[in-house]
PDB file of C-alpha atoms in Angstrom:
ATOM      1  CA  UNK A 131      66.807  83.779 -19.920  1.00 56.00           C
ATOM      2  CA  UNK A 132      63.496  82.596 -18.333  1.00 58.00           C
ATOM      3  CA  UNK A 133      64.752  78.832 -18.699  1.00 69.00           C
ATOM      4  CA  UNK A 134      68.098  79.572 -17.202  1.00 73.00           C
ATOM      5  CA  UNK A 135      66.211  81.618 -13.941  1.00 75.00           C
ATOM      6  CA  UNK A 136      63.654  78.519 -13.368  1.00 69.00           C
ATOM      7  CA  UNK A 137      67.037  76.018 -13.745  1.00 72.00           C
ATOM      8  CA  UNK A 138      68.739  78.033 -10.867  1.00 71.00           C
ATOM      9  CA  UNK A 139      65.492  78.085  -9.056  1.00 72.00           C
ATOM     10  CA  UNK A 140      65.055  74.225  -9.327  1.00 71.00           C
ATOM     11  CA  UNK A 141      68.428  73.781  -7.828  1.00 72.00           C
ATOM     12  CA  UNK A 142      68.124  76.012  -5.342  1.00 71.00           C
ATOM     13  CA  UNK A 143      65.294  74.098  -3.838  1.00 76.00           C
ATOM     14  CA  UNK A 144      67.007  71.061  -4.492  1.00 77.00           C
ATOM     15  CA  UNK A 145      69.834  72.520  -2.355  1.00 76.00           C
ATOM     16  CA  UNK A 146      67.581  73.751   0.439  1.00 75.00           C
ATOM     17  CA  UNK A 147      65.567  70.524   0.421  1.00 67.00           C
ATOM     18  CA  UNK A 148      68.982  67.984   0.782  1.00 68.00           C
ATOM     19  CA  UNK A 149      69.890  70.353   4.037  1.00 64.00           C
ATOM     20  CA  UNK A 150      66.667  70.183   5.395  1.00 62.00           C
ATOM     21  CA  UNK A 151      66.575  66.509   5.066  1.00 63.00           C
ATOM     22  CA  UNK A 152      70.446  66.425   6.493  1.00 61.00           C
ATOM     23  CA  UNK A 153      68.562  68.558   9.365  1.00 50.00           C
ATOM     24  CA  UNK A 154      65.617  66.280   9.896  1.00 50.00           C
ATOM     25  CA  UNK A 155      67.788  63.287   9.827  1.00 47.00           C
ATOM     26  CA  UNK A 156      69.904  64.626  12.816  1.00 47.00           C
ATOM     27  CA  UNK A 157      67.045  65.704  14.646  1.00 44.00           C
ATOM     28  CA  UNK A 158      66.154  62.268  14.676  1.00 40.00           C
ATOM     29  CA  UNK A 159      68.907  60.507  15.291  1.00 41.00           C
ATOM     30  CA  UNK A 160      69.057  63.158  18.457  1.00 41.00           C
ATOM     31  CA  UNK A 161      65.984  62.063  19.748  1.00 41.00           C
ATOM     32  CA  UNK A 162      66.491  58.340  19.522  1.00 40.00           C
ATOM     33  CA  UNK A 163      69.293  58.625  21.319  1.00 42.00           C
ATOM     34  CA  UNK A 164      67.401  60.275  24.000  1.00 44.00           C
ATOM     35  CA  UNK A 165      65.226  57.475  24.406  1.00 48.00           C
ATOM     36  CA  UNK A 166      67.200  54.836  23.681  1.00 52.00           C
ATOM     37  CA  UNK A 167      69.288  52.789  25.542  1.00 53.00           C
ATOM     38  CA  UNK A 168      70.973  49.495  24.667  1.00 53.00           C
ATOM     39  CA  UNK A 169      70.921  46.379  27.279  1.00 52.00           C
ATOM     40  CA  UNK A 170      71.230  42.600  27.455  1.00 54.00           C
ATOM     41  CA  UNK A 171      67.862  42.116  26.974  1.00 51.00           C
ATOM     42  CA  UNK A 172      67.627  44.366  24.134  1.00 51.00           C
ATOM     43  CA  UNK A 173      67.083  48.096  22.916  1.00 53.00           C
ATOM     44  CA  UNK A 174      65.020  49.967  26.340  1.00 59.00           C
ATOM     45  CA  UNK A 175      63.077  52.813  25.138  1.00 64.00           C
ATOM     46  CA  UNK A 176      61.992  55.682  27.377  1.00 71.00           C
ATOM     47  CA  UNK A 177      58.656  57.516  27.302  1.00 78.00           C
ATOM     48  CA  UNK A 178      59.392  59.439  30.100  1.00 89.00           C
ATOM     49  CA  UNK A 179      57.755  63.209  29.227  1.00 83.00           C
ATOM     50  CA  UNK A 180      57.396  67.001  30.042  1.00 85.00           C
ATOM     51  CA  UNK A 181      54.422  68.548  29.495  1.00 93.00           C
ATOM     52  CA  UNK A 182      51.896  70.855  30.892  1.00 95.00           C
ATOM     53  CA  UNK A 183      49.272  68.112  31.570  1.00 95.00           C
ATOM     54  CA  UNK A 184      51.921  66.465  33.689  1.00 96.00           C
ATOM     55  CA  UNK A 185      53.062  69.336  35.311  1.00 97.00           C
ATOM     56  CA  UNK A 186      49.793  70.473  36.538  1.00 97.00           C
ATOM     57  CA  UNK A 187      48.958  66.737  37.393  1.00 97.00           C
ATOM     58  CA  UNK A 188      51.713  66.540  39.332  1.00 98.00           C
ATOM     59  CA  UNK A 189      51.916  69.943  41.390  1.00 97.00           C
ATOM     60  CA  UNK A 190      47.503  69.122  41.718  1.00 98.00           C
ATOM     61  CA  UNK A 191      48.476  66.124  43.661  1.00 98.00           C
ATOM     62  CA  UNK A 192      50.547  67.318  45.437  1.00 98.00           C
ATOM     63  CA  UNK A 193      49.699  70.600  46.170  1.00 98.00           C
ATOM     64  CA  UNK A 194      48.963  70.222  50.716  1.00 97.00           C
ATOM     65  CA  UNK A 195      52.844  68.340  50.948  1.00 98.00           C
ATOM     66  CA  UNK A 196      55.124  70.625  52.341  1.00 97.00           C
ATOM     67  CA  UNK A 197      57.983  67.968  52.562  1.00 98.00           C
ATOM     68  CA  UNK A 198      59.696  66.304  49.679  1.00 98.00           C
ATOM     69  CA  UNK A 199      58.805  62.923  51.038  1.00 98.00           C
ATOM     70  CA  UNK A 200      55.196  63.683  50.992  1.00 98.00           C
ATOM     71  CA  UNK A 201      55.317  64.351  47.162  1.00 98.00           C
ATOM     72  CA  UNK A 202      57.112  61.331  46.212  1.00 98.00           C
ATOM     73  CA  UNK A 203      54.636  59.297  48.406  1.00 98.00           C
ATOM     74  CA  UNK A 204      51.673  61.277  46.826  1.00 98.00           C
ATOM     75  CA  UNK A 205      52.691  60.640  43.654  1.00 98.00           C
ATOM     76  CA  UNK A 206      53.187  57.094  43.938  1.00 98.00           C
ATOM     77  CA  UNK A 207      50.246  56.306  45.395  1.00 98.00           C
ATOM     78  CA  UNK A 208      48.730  57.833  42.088  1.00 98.00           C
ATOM     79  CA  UNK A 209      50.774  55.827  40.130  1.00 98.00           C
ATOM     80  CA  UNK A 210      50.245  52.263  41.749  1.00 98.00           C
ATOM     81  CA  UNK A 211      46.376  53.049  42.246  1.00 98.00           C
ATOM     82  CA  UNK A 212      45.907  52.708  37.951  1.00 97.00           C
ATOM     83  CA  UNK A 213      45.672  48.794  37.697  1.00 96.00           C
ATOM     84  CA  UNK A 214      48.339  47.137  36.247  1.00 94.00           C
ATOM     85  CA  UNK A 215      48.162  45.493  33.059  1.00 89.00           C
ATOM     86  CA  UNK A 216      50.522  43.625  30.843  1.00 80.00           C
ATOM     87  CA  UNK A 217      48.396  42.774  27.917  1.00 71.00           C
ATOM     88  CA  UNK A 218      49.693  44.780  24.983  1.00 64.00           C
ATOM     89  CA  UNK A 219      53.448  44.914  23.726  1.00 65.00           C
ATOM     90  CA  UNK A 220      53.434  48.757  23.228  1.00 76.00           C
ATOM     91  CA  UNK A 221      54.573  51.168  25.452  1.00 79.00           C
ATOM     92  CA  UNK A 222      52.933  54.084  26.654  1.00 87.00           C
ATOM     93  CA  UNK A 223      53.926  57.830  27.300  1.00 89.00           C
ATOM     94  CA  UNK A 224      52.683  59.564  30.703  1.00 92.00           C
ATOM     95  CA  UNK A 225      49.780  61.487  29.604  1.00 92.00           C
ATOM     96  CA  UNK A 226      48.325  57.962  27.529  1.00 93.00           C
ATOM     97  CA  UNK A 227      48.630  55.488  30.705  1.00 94.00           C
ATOM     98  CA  UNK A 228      46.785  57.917  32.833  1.00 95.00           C
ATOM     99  CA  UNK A 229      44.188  58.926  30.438  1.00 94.00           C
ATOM    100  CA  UNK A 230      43.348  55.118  29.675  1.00 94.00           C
ATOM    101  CA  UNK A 231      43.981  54.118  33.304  1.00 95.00           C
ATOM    102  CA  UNK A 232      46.158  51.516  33.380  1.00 94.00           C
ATOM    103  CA  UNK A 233      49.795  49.974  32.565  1.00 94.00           C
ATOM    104  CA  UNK A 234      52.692  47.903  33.104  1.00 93.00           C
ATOM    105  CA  UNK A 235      55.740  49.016  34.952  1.00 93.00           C
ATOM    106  CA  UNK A 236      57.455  50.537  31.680  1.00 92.00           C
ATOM    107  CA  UNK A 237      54.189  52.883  31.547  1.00 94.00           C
ATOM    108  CA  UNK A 238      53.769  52.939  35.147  1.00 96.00           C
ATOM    109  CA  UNK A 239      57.594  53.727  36.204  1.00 95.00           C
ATOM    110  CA  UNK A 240      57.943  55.914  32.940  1.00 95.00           C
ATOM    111  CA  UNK A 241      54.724  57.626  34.259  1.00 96.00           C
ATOM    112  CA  UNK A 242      56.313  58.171  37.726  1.00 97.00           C
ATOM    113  CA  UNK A 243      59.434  59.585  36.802  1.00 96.00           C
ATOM    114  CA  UNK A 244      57.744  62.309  34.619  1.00 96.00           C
ATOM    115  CA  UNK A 245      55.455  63.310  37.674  1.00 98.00           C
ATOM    116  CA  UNK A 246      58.495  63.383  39.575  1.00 98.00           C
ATOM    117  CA  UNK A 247      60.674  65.579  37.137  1.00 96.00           C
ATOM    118  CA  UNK A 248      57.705  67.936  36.887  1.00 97.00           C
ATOM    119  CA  UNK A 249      58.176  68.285  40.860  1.00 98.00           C
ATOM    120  CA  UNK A 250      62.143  68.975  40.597  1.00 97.00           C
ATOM    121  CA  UNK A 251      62.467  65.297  41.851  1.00 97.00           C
ATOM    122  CA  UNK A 252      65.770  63.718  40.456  1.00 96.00           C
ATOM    123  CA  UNK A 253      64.552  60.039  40.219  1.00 97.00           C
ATOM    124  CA  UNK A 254      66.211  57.130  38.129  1.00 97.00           C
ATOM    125  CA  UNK A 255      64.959  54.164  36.269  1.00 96.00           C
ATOM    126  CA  UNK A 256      66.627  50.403  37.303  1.00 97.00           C
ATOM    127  CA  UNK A 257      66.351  47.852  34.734  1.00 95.00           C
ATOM    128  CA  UNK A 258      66.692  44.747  35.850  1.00 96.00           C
ATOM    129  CA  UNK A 259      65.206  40.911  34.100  1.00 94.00           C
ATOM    130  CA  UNK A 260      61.878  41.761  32.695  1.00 90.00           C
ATOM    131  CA  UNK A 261      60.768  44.374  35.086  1.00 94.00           C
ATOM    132  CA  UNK A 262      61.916  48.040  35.948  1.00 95.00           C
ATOM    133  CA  UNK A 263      61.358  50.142  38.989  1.00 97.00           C
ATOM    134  CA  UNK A 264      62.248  54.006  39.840  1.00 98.00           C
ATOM    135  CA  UNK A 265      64.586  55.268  42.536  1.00 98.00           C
ATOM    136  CA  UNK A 266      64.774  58.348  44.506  1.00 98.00           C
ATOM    137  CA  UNK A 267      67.269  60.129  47.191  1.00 98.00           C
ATOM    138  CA  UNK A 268      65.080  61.463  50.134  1.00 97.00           C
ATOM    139  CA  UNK A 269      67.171  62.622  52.752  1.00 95.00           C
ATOM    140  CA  UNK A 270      64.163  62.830  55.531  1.00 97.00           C
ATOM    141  CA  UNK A 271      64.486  61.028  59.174  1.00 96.00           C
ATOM    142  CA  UNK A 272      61.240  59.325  58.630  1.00 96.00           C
ATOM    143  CA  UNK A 273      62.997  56.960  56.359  1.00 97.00           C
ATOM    144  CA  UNK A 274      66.108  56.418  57.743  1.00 94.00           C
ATOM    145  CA  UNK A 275      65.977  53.285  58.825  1.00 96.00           C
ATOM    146  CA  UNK A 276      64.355  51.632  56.052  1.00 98.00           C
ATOM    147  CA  UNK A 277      66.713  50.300  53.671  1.00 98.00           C
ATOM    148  CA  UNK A 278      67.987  51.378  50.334  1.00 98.00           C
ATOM    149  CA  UNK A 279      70.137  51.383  47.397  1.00 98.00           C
ATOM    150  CA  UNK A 280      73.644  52.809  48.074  1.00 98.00           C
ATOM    151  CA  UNK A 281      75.307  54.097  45.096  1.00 98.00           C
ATOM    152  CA  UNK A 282      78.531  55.699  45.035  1.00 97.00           C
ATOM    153  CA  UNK A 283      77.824  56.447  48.717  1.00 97.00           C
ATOM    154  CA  UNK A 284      74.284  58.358  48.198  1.00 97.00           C
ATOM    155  CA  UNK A 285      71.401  56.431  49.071  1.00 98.00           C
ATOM    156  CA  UNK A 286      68.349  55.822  46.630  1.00 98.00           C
ATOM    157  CA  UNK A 287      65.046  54.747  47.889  1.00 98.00           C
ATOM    158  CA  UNK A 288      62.945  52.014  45.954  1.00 98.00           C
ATOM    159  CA  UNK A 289      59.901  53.250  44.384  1.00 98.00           C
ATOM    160  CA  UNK A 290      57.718  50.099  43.267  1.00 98.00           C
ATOM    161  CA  UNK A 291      55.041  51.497  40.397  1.00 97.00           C
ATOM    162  CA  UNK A 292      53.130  47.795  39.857  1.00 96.00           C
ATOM    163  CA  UNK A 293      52.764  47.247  43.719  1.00 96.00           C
ATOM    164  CA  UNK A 294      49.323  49.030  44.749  1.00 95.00           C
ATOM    165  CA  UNK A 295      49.421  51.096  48.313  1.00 94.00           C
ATOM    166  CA  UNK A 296      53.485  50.349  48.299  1.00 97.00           C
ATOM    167  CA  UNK A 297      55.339  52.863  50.437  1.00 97.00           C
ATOM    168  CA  UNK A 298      58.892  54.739  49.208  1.00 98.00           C
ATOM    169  CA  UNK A 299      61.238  52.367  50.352  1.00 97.00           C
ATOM    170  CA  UNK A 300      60.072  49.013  49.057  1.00 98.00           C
ATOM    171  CA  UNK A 301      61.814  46.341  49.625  1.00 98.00           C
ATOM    172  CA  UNK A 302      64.429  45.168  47.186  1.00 98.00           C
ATOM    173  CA  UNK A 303      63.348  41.423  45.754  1.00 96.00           C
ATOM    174  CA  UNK A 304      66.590  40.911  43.084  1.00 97.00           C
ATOM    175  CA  UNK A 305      69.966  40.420  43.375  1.00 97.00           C
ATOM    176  CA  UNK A 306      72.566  43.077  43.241  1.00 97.00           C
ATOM    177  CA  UNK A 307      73.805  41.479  40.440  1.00 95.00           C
ATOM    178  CA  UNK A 308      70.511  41.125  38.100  1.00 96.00           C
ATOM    179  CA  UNK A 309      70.224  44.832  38.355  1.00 96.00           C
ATOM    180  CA  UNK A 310      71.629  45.623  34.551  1.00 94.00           C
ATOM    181  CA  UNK A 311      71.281  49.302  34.171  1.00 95.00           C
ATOM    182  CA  UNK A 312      70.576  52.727  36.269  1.00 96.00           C
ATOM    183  CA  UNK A 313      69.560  54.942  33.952  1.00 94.00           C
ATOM    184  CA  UNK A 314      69.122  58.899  34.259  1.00 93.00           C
ATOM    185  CA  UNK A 315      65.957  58.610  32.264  1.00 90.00           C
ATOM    186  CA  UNK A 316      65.884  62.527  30.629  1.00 87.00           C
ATOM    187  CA  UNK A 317      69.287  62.390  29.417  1.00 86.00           C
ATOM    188  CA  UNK A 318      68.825  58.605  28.958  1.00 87.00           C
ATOM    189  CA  UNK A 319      72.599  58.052  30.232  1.00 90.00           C
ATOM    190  CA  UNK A 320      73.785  54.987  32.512  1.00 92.00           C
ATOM    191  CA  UNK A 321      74.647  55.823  35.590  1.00 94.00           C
ATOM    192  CA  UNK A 322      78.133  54.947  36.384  1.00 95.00           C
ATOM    193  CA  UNK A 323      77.911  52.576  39.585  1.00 96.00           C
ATOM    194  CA  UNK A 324      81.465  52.168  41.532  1.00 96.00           C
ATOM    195  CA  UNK A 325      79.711  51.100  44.361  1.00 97.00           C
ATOM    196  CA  UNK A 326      76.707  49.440  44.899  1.00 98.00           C
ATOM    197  CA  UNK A 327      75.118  48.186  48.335  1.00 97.00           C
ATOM    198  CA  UNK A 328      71.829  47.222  49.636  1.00 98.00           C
ATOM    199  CA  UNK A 329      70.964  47.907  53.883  1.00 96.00           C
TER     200      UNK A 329
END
């Protein structure tokens, strides 16, 4: 009796163990493809991040803007003050490149884009050959006449994380065609570009 109770025991673990590991597995595979994306170059991964560190760094920096312009501009000037570095391979989340104080522009832009989500800012990563920068839609008369990205008919200002004291609205220096990808870097989806103009 005793050896036929541990024998249904054993398998009952066994069950419970092969549907946690069917669990973990999906989990996973969930959360690589929420920070994965596949391009020309290669396999992108995004470290972009929520957190309460980066919300409080975010709404601390910008806490005397009163105008959504303001923020973004705050916040980048945060971002392209930490000195730029491209000496190590690895990639960095938020919290890391400002704790060590420095980055390229995947830890830089990645960096940017979480301060920016933390603010309600919808902001977008563009991948183009061996660089990436972050754009934003500011609808403020202040800007209007410096040029942007127009996609689909919305227009997206550059945000340039590597370029220290750079102002929203930097100037495009690639092609339209060498820009690869627009990614939607929280759901890590490509943006679906009909249209795509820069003035």
């Amino acid at each position: 009796m005793k050896s036929e109770t541990s024998k249904n025991f054993s398998l009952f673990i066994i069950i419970i163990a092969f549907f946690l590991f069917i669990y973990t597995t999906i989990q996973a595979i969930i959360i690589v493809d929420k920070t994965q994306i596949g391009t020309s170059e290669g396999i992108y991964t995004s470290y972009v991040t929520t957190s309460a560190q980066i919300e409080k760094k975010a709404k601390s920096l910008t806490k005397k803007c009163s105008t959504k312009l303001c923020k973004v501009q705050t916040v980048l000037n945060f971002v392209t003050d930490i000195p730029y570095s491209s000496e190590t391979f690895q990639r960095y989340t938020a919290k890391k490149t400002i704790s060590q104080n420095f980055g390229d522009c995947d830890d830089k832009s990645n960096l940017l884009i979480s301060l920016l989500h933390a603010l309600n800012i919808k902001a977008y990563f563009v991948l183009v050959p061996k660089h990436i920068f972050v754009i934003v839609p500011i609808e403020d008369k202040r800007v209007k006449n410096i040029k942007g990205l127009w996609i689909n008919g919305e227009k997206y200002y550059i945000l340039e994380s590597t370029a220290k004291g750079s102002s929203v609205g930097y100037p495009l220096k690639y092609n339209l065609d060498e820009i690869e990808v627009i990614i939607e870097p929280f759901e890590n989806e490509k943006m679906v570009v009909e249209e795509l103009i820069y003035r």
